Tab-separated table of C-alpha atoms in Angstrom:
chain	number	residue	atom	x	y	z
C	1	MET	CA	-35.033	9.454	-10.474
C	2	ALA	CA	-33.437	7.269	-7.808
C	3	ALA	CA	-31.019	4.444	-8.647
C	4	GLU	CA	-30.235	1.389	-6.558
C	5	LEU	CA	-26.863	-0.350	-6.695
C	6	THR	CA	-26.722	-4.077	-6.096
C	7	THR	CA	-24.855	-4.224	-2.810
C	8	THR	CA	-23.945	-7.904	-2.737
C	9	LYS	CA	-21.272	-7.731	-5.427
C	10	LEU	CA	-20.015	-4.374	-4.204
C	11	ASN	CA	-19.544	-5.582	-0.648
C	12	ALA	CA	-17.846	-8.805	-1.792
C	13	GLU	CA	-15.345	-6.844	-3.890
C	14	SER	CA	-14.897	-4.294	-1.104
C	15	HIS	CA	-14.064	-6.975	1.463
C	16	LEU	CA	-11.662	-8.646	-0.985
C	17	LEU	CA	-9.715	-5.427	-1.602
C	18	LEU	CA	-9.676	-4.210	1.999
C	19	ASP	CA	-9.178	-7.482	3.858
C	20	GLN	CA	-6.889	-9.467	1.564
C	21	PRO	CA	-3.699	-7.764	2.889
C	22	LEU	CA	-4.845	-8.720	6.387
C	23	LEU	CA	-3.803	-12.336	5.758
C	24	ARG	CA	-1.225	-11.976	3.002
C	25	LEU	CA	1.319	-9.949	4.953
C	26	PRO	CA	1.663	-12.430	7.880
C	27	HIS	CA	2.005	-15.174	5.267
C	28	GLU	CA	4.820	-13.303	3.512
C	29	LEU	CA	6.544	-12.599	6.832
C	30	ALA	CA	6.253	-16.251	7.871
C	31	ARG	CA	7.740	-17.337	4.560
C	32	LYS	CA	10.606	-14.886	5.010
C	33	ASN	CA	11.154	-16.239	8.538
C	34	PHE	CA	11.306	-19.801	7.216
C	35	LYS	CA	13.814	-18.840	4.512
C	36	THR	CA	15.999	-17.177	7.150
C	37	VAL	CA	15.926	-20.308	9.303
C	38	GLN	CA	16.770	-22.452	6.295
C	39	LYS	CA	19.703	-20.200	5.364
C	40	HIS	CA	21.181	-20.287	8.889
C	41	VAL	CA	20.807	-24.072	9.194
C	42	GLU	CA	22.311	-24.808	5.790
C	43	ARG	CA	25.260	-22.482	6.341
C	44	GLU	CA	26.084	-23.757	9.826
C	45	ASN	CA	25.539	-27.359	8.766
C	46	LYS	CA	28.016	-27.006	5.918
C	47	ASP	CA	30.652	-25.224	8.020
C	48	ILE	CA	30.376	-27.475	11.048
C	49	LEU	CA	30.446	-30.706	9.033
C	50	SER	CA	33.543	-29.466	7.240
C	51	ALA	CA	35.198	-28.486	10.531
C	52	LEU	CA	34.174	-31.783	12.128
C	53	LYS	CA	35.703	-33.764	9.276
C	54	THR	CA	38.941	-31.790	9.483
C	55	THR	CA	39.111	-32.203	13.271
C	56	ALA	CA	38.445	-35.942	13.093
C	57	ASN	CA	41.189	-36.453	10.508
C	58	ALA	CA	43.601	-34.435	12.617
C	59	ALA	CA	42.795	-36.527	15.702
C	60	PHE	CA	43.375	-39.798	13.840
C	61	THR	CA	46.741	-38.653	12.517
C	62	GLY	CA	47.937	-37.782	16.034
C	63	HIS	CA	47.975	-33.977	15.807
C	64	ASP	CA	47.945	-31.742	18.875
C	65	SER	CA	45.045	-32.767	21.112
C	66	GLY	CA	44.769	-29.224	22.411
C	67	GLN	CA	44.014	-27.934	18.939
C	68	THR	CA	41.430	-30.673	18.518
C	69	LEU	CA	39.687	-29.641	21.743
C	70	SER	CA	39.818	-26.000	20.654
C	71	ASN	CA	38.150	-26.911	17.354
C	72	LEU	CA	35.450	-28.863	19.203
C	73	ASP	CA	34.842	-25.928	21.546
C	74	ASN	CA	34.536	-23.642	18.525
C	75	MET	CA	31.965	-25.961	16.922
C	76	ILE	CA	29.981	-26.130	20.170
C	77	SER	CA	30.043	-22.332	20.376
C	78	ARG	CA	28.742	-22.061	16.818
C	79	MET	CA	25.955	-24.525	17.531
C	80	GLN	CA	24.965	-22.539	20.613
C	81	GLY	CA	24.904	-19.383	18.495
C	82	LEU	CA	22.691	-21.165	15.968
C	83	LYS	CA	20.381	-22.238	18.768
C	84	ARG	CA	20.004	-18.649	19.993
C	85	LYS	CA	19.121	-17.535	16.458
C	86	MET	CA	16.607	-20.360	16.135
C	87	VAL	CA	14.953	-19.412	19.440
C	88	THR	CA	14.614	-15.795	18.313
C	89	LEU	CA	13.175	-16.769	14.947
C	90	HIS	CA	10.843	-19.292	16.581
C	91	ASN	CA	9.469	-16.588	18.873
C	92	GLU	CA	8.904	-14.335	15.854
C	93	GLU	CA	7.123	-17.202	14.124
C	94	LYS	CA	4.819	-17.736	17.123
C	95	VAL	CA	3.888	-14.062	17.078
C	96	LEU	CA	3.085	-14.272	13.357
C	97	TYR	CA	0.881	-17.334	13.918
C	98	GLN	CA	-0.883	-15.557	16.755
C	99	HIS	CA	-1.566	-12.557	14.511
C	100	SER	CA	-2.821	-14.819	11.721
C	101	ARG	CA	-5.131	-16.644	14.125
C	102	ARG	CA	-6.608	-13.353	15.344
C	103	ARG	CA	-7.080	-12.076	11.811
C	104	ILE	CA	-8.749	-15.263	10.620
C	105	GLN	CA	-11.121	-15.017	13.566
C	106	HIS	CA	-11.815	-11.391	12.655
C	107	LEU	CA	-12.861	-12.450	9.151
C	108	GLN	CA	-14.773	-15.426	10.534
C	109	ASP	CA	-16.818	-12.980	12.603
C	110	LEU	CA	-17.832	-11.250	9.373
C	111	TYR	CA	-18.781	-14.571	7.761
C	112	GLU	CA	-21.050	-15.419	10.686
C	113	ILE	CA	-23.011	-12.149	10.463
C	114	PRO	CA	-26.306	-13.056	8.742
C	115	SER	CA	-27.125	-9.633	7.277
C	116	LEU	CA	-25.539	-6.262	6.651
C	117	ALA	CA	-28.410	-4.764	8.632
C	118	ASP	CA	-27.324	-6.689	11.735
C	119	VAL	CA	-25.893	-4.556	14.563
C	120	LYS	CA	-22.893	-6.894	14.687
C	121	TYR	CA	-21.926	-5.746	11.196
C	122	ASP	CA	-21.796	-2.148	12.438
C	123	GLU	CA	-19.467	-3.213	15.230
C	124	TRP	CA	-17.295	-5.204	12.832
C	125	SER	CA	-17.174	-2.281	10.400
C	126	ARG	CA	-15.970	0.052	13.156
C	127	VAL	CA	-13.065	-2.314	13.811
C	128	ARG	CA	-12.212	-2.312	10.121
C	129	LEU	CA	-12.437	1.486	9.969
C	130	ASN	CA	-9.942	1.689	12.826
C	131	ARG	CA	-7.675	-0.670	10.876
C	132	LEU	CA	-7.891	1.547	7.825
C	133	LEU	CA	-7.085	4.641	9.882
C	134	VAL	CA	-4.035	2.955	11.423
C	135	ASP	CA	-2.905	1.846	7.952
C	136	TYR	CA	-3.273	5.420	6.679
C	137	LEU	CA	-1.323	6.890	9.598
C	138	LEU	CA	1.471	4.352	9.127
C	139	ARG	CA	1.775	5.087	5.412
C	140	CYS	CA	1.953	8.808	6.163
C	141	GLY	CA	4.768	8.269	8.656
C	142	TYR	CA	2.821	8.868	11.882
C	143	GLY	CA	4.024	5.689	13.557
C	144	GLU	CA	3.501	6.773	17.164
C	145	SER	CA	-0.027	8.023	16.508
C	146	ALA	CA	-0.841	4.781	14.707
C	147	ARG	CA	0.555	2.734	17.593
C	148	ALA	CA	-1.458	4.742	20.121
C	149	LEU	CA	-4.693	4.329	18.141
C	150	ALA	CA	-4.115	0.586	17.682
C	151	LYS	CA	-3.470	0.157	21.397
C	152	GLU	CA	-6.526	2.209	22.386
C	153	LYS	CA	-8.805	0.180	20.094
C	154	GLY	CA	-7.178	-3.162	20.967
C	155	ILE	CA	-6.293	-4.034	17.364
C	156	GLU	CA	-2.494	-4.394	17.579
C	157	GLU	CA	-2.730	-7.914	16.143
C	158	LEU	CA	-4.835	-6.713	13.208
C	159	VAL	CA	-2.354	-4.087	11.971
C	160	ASP	CA	1.274	-4.256	10.820
C	161	LEU	CA	2.995	-1.598	12.870
C	162	ASP	CA	6.603	-2.806	12.764
C	163	VAL	CA	6.583	-3.464	9.021
C	164	PHE	CA	5.473	0.049	8.130
C	165	VAL	CA	7.673	1.705	10.760
C	166	GLN	CA	10.736	-0.006	9.276
C	167	CYS	CA	9.607	0.945	5.781
C	168	HIS	CA	9.252	4.615	6.763
C	169	TRP	CA	12.640	4.555	8.520
C	170	VAL	CA	14.452	3.330	5.391
C	171	GLU	CA	12.466	5.718	3.184
C	172	GLU	CA	13.442	8.715	5.297
C	173	SER	CA	17.090	7.648	5.373
C	174	LEU	CA	17.121	7.723	1.566
C	175	ARG	CA	15.554	11.176	1.521
C	176	ARG	CA	18.348	12.293	3.874
C	177	GLY	CA	20.953	11.006	1.419
C	178	SER	CA	21.979	7.770	3.171
C	179	THR	CA	22.186	4.443	1.339
C	180	LYS	CA	23.424	2.286	4.228
C	181	GLU	CA	19.997	1.409	5.627
C	182	CYS	CA	18.504	0.589	2.228
C	183	LEU	CA	21.399	-1.654	1.233
C	184	ALA	CA	21.117	-3.517	4.536
C	185	TRP	CA	17.411	-4.017	3.821
C	186	CYS	CA	18.213	-5.244	0.296
C	187	ALA	CA	20.735	-7.740	1.671
C	188	GLU	CA	18.172	-9.051	4.150
C	189	HIS	CA	15.516	-9.490	1.468
C	190	LYS	CA	17.782	-10.461	-1.444
C	191	PRO	CA	16.175	-13.890	-2.064
C	192	MET	CA	12.739	-12.276	-2.323
C	193	MET	CA	13.995	-9.512	-4.609
C	194	LYS	CA	15.636	-11.963	-7.015
C	195	LYS	CA	12.256	-13.516	-7.771
C	196	THR	CA	10.781	-10.160	-8.805
C	197	ASP	CA	13.832	-8.995	-10.803
C	198	ASN	CA	13.754	-5.683	-8.929
C	199	ARG	CA	16.154	-2.856	-9.759
C	200	LEU	CA	16.225	-1.152	-6.361
C	201	GLU	CA	19.692	-2.354	-5.348
C	202	PHE	CA	21.120	-1.417	-8.769
C	203	GLU	CA	19.725	2.121	-8.494
C	204	VAL	CA	21.107	2.526	-4.961
C	205	ARG	CA	24.541	1.328	-6.114
C	206	MET	CA	24.275	3.759	-9.007
C	207	GLN	CA	23.604	6.574	-6.532
C	208	GLN	CA	26.713	5.610	-4.558
C	209	TYR	CA	28.681	5.805	-7.810
C	210	ILE	CA	27.206	9.241	-8.573
C	211	GLU	CA	28.157	10.549	-5.117
C	212	LEU	CA	31.744	9.304	-5.546
C	213	ARG	CA	31.961	11.121	-8.878
C	214	ARG	CA	30.356	14.242	-7.377
C	215	ASN	CA	33.072	14.324	-4.694
C	216	GLY	CA	35.844	13.942	-7.261
C	217	GLN	CA	36.772	10.389	-6.232
C	218	VAL	CA	37.202	9.149	-9.801
C	219	ILE	CA	39.381	6.123	-8.996
C	220	GLU	CA	36.989	4.959	-6.267
C	221	ALA	CA	34.055	5.515	-8.620
C	222	ARG	CA	35.661	3.276	-11.263
C	223	GLN	CA	36.343	0.552	-8.704
C	224	HIS	CA	32.764	0.812	-7.456
C	225	ALA	CA	31.415	0.549	-11.023
C	226	ARG	CA	33.493	-2.553	-11.777
C	227	LYS	CA	32.297	-4.227	-8.597
C	228	TYR	CA	28.605	-3.341	-8.582
C	229	LEU	CA	27.491	-1.907	-11.958
C	230	THR	CA	29.224	-3.737	-14.788
C	231	GLN	CA	27.677	-7.050	-13.738
C	232	HIS	CA	24.298	-5.545	-14.745
C	233	ALA	CA	25.487	-4.443	-18.199
C	234	ASN	CA	23.276	-7.003	-19.944
C	235	THR	CA	20.221	-6.182	-17.840
C	236	TYR	CA	20.547	-2.369	-17.822
C	237	PRO	CA	22.897	-1.550	-20.749
C	238	LYS	CA	21.673	2.023	-21.209
C	239	GLU	CA	22.102	2.917	-17.540
C	240	VAL	CA	25.558	1.322	-17.306
C	241	ASN	CA	26.751	3.181	-20.437
C	242	ARG	CA	25.411	6.413	-19.001
C	243	ALA	CA	27.277	5.748	-15.752
C	244	ALA	CA	30.501	5.282	-17.726
C	245	GLY	CA	29.925	8.587	-19.504
C	246	LEU	CA	29.390	10.343	-16.177
C	247	LEU	CA	33.149	10.210	-15.532
C	248	ALA	CA	33.627	12.795	-18.281
C	249	TYR	CA	31.085	15.295	-16.901
C	250	PRO	CA	31.487	17.359	-13.711
C	251	PRO	CA	28.555	18.001	-11.315
C	252	ASP	CA	27.893	21.453	-12.845
C	253	THR	CA	27.421	20.068	-16.370
C	254	GLN	CA	24.588	21.493	-18.447
C	255	VAL	CA	24.120	18.298	-20.444
C	256	GLN	CA	20.610	17.309	-19.421
C	257	GLU	CA	21.191	13.540	-19.480
C	258	TYR	CA	23.976	13.810	-16.900
C	259	ASN	CA	22.630	16.829	-15.063
C	260	MET	CA	19.613	14.688	-14.125
C	261	LEU	CA	21.909	12.079	-12.574
C	262	TYR	CA	23.508	14.717	-10.365
C	263	SER	CA	20.112	16.151	-9.413
C	264	PRO	CA	19.126	15.899	-5.691
C	265	THR	CA	15.691	14.728	-6.825
C	266	ARG	CA	17.185	11.281	-7.449
C	267	TRP	CA	17.009	10.705	-3.686
C	268	ASP	CA	13.246	11.197	-3.812
C	269	PHE	CA	13.119	8.790	-6.753
C	270	LEU	CA	15.022	6.175	-4.721
C	271	ALA	CA	12.732	6.661	-1.718
C	272	THR	CA	9.644	6.185	-3.903
C	273	LEU	CA	11.208	3.145	-5.589
C	274	PHE	CA	11.986	1.613	-2.209
C	275	VAL	CA	8.417	2.019	-0.955
C	276	GLN	CA	7.092	0.526	-4.194
C	277	THR	CA	9.503	-2.424	-3.891
C	278	HIS	CA	8.652	-2.935	-0.223
C	279	HIS	CA	4.920	-3.064	-0.907
C	280	GLU	CA	5.357	-5.417	-3.875
C	281	LEU	CA	7.465	-7.880	-1.870
C	282	PHE	CA	4.960	-8.000	0.965
C	283	SER	CA	1.854	-7.948	-1.271
C	284	LEU	CA	0.667	-4.603	0.078
C	285	PRO	CA	-1.563	-2.268	-1.969
C	286	ALA	CA	0.225	0.746	-3.394
C	287	ARG	CA	-2.545	3.048	-2.139
C	288	PRO	CA	-3.744	3.397	1.455
C	289	LEU	CA	-6.678	1.100	2.190
C	290	LEU	CA	-8.651	4.135	3.351
C	291	HIS	CA	-8.396	5.622	-0.157
C	292	ILE	CA	-9.633	2.366	-1.678
C	293	ALA	CA	-12.626	2.245	0.669
C	294	LEU	CA	-13.435	5.914	0.063
C	295	SER	CA	-13.183	5.502	-3.714
C	296	ALA	CA	-15.505	2.492	-3.644
C	297	GLY	CA	-18.049	4.365	-1.529
C	298	LEU	CA	-18.009	7.453	-3.725
C	299	SER	CA	-18.303	5.404	-6.925
C	300	ALA	CA	-21.248	3.479	-5.484
C	301	LEU	CA	-23.173	6.739	-5.058
C	302	LYS	CA	-21.988	8.579	-8.160
C	303	THR	CA	-24.305	9.068	-11.149
C	304	PRO	CA	-23.853	11.141	-14.347
C	305	SER	CA	-26.165	13.822	-12.958
C	306	CYS	CA	-23.816	14.434	-9.998
C	307	HIS	CA	-21.447	16.461	-12.197
C	308	SER	CA	-23.960	17.982	-14.577
C	309	LYS	CA	-24.301	21.748	-14.831
C	310	HIS	CA	-27.623	21.552	-13.007
C	311	ALA	CA	-26.129	19.696	-10.045
C	312	SER	CA	-23.165	22.077	-9.781
C	313	SER	CA	-25.405	25.131	-9.923
C	314	THR	CA	-27.782	23.939	-7.226
C	315	ALA	CA	-25.395	22.354	-4.709
C	316	ASN	CA	-25.440	24.104	-1.371
C	317	ALA	CA	-21.982	25.554	-0.799
C	318	SER	CA	-22.594	26.821	2.732
C	319	SER	CA	-23.463	23.621	4.563
C	320	THR	CA	-22.410	20.018	4.812
C	321	THR	CA	-26.045	18.990	5.257
C	322	THR	CA	-27.912	19.405	2.000
C	323	SER	CA	-30.976	17.829	0.471
C	324	VAL	CA	-29.055	16.719	-2.637
C	325	CYS	CA	-27.142	13.442	-2.809
C	326	PRO	CA	-23.763	13.237	-0.990
C	327	ILE	CA	-21.775	13.317	-4.237
C	328	CYS	CA	-23.508	16.560	-5.243
C	329	SER	CA	-22.401	18.232	-2.012
C	330	THR	CA	-19.566	20.734	-2.139
C	331	GLU	CA	-17.358	18.605	0.112
C	332	LEU	CA	-17.433	15.447	-2.013
C	333	ASN	CA	-18.279	16.640	-5.527
C	334	GLU	CA	-14.745	17.530	-6.632
C	335	LEU	CA	-13.266	14.528	-4.819
C	336	ALA	CA	-15.463	12.159	-6.831
C	337	ARG	CA	-15.076	13.897	-10.192
C	338	LYS	CA	-12.483	11.515	-11.692
C	339	LEU	CA	-13.950	8.330	-10.217
C	340	PRO	CA	-15.941	5.887	-12.387
C	341	TYR	CA	-19.722	5.755	-12.188
C	342	ALA	CA	-21.469	3.064	-10.203
C	343	HIS	CA	-22.689	-0.016	-12.053
C	344	HIS	CA	-26.468	0.123	-11.597
C	345	THR	CA	-28.343	-3.075	-12.360
C	346	LYS	CA	-31.791	-1.882	-11.346
C	347	SER	CA	-33.576	1.479	-11.416
C	348	TYR	CA	-36.763	2.654	-9.746
C	349	VAL	CA	-38.709	5.462	-11.413
C	350	GLU	CA	-41.689	7.291	-9.981
C	351	ASN	CA	-44.968	6.974	-11.820
C	352	ASP	CA	-45.485	9.410	-14.695
C	353	PRO	CA	-42.069	11.109	-14.471
C	354	VAL	CA	-41.691	14.711	-15.625
C	355	VAL	CA	-38.635	16.958	-16.010
C	356	LEU	CA	-38.417	20.567	-14.848
C	357	PRO	CA	-36.577	23.263	-16.856
C	358	ASN	CA	-33.536	22.818	-14.567
C	359	GLY	CA	-33.225	19.138	-15.590
C	360	ARG	CA	-34.490	17.543	-12.358
C	361	VAL	CA	-36.918	14.628	-12.673
C	362	TYR	CA	-39.852	13.928	-10.358
C	363	GLY	CA	-43.111	12.011	-10.450
C	364	ARG	CA	-45.941	14.266	-11.633
C	365	ASP	CA	-48.335	13.396	-8.819
C	366	ARG	CA	-45.732	13.881	-6.096
C	367	LEU	CA	-44.558	17.183	-7.609
C	368	LEU	CA	-48.080	18.581	-7.815
C	369	GLU	CA	-48.904	17.343	-4.314
C	370	MET	CA	-45.857	19.037	-2.782
C	371	SER	CA	-46.549	22.246	-4.700
C	372	ALA	CA	-50.144	22.290	-3.422
C	373	LYS	CA	-48.936	21.820	0.179
C	374	VAL	CA	-46.950	25.065	0.010
C	375	GLY	CA	-49.997	26.971	-1.259
C	376	LEU	CA	-49.188	27.316	-4.960
C	377	ASP	CA	-51.954	27.661	-7.489
C	378	PRO	CA	-52.442	24.755	-9.943
C	379	GLY	CA	-50.606	26.695	-12.667
C	380	HIS	CA	-47.237	26.632	-10.891
C	381	VAL	CA	-44.923	24.036	-9.351
C	382	LYS	CA	-42.028	24.232	-6.923
C	383	ASP	CA	-38.792	22.275	-7.212
C	384	PRO	CA	-38.512	20.615	-3.760
C	385	THR	CA	-34.703	20.504	-4.054
C	386	THR	CA	-33.825	24.019	-5.240
C	387	SER	CA	-37.045	25.819	-4.109
C	388	HIS	CA	-37.344	27.425	-7.562
C	389	PHE	CA	-40.812	28.047	-9.035
C	390	TYR	CA	-41.858	27.191	-12.587
C	391	PRO	CA	-45.056	27.452	-14.620
C	392	ALA	CA	-46.800	24.082	-14.836
C	393	SER	CA	-46.780	24.454	-18.617
C	394	ASP	CA	-42.954	24.273	-18.614
C	395	ILE	CA	-42.759	20.734	-17.281
C	396	ARG	CA	-42.231	17.981	-19.841
C	397	LYS	CA	-43.063	14.306	-19.692
C	398	VAL	CA	-40.109	11.888	-19.520
C	399	TYR	CA	-40.002	8.659	-21.522
C	400	ILE	CA	-37.570	6.049	-20.225
C	401	SER	CA	-35.877	4.025	-22.953
């Protein structure tokens, strides 16, 4: 029995999942760029207006003209510094717009393809596959390999190299036991993190507190807690109380609650939390896009019979090329085991279906015709998939309900 999946809905959902981050990340980066510009302008505007007012009042009251000129020179210097920052941010903005334009055109190319059978769709799909491979390499920390592949395929503007490289750099610094890089990242993205009520910075500050206590710096640990932890007492009361109790327990304590705080595995927890926070802020999927595409493809082909005892007993374990369906093959069967089944809206059944003792279903006429071609007498049939022989009296008619 062969089943046909409606491909229109599947492909629409597939494109939505795989191509949505293509436009969302440049948008998030552009918004971050705008907020940075706004912050610099507002800060310099406030400081310079205040300094200008003070300088003007001093000039009117007859104070030292040299000091007035010095204040004016200082304001000019600050304005020049602001201009340099604005030029840098403007150049970054132009790059983001260029990337967005290229990505929109990439999706427009898909929209203009009339059919999935068109050769242009194959070409477009190869570009997307290269994007997915670069995304996978970046998430695994192979930044140089990802950069080389993107450059070779000419898709630098379709992938987010710098974003993932920075993410991996901060992640690895946390795994090495350094909080400096992560805190700098938190300070840079603080406005974005406030909107999501994220606990990354609190956990990193907690780790700094733990390290101070581990090294016996009790006074410094208390000062650190007052400055960075107690302000979160209403938000994370349990964690703050536990931090206070940590002062009474040395690093070799056997009390599980505090032994876990001293555990080196907390660095791995912080690294994982950072990656999760990073992806949430920039609207990136938690899983590699390649995994999403592979899961969708496997689910589209998977049927209940793929993991039945008959399928597992007849799959060819010695070759990647087998007459059974791809999901029944040794290479993909276990990989697809926990995935959901495809949603089939239409089924095509051969005329007069019959089932063999091994559970496989064929059309009676086709089964008898193939058995006759291999020289079997009318009293026996051959399973074309497993090459097993059965008496014709053992086949049973199938009734589809």
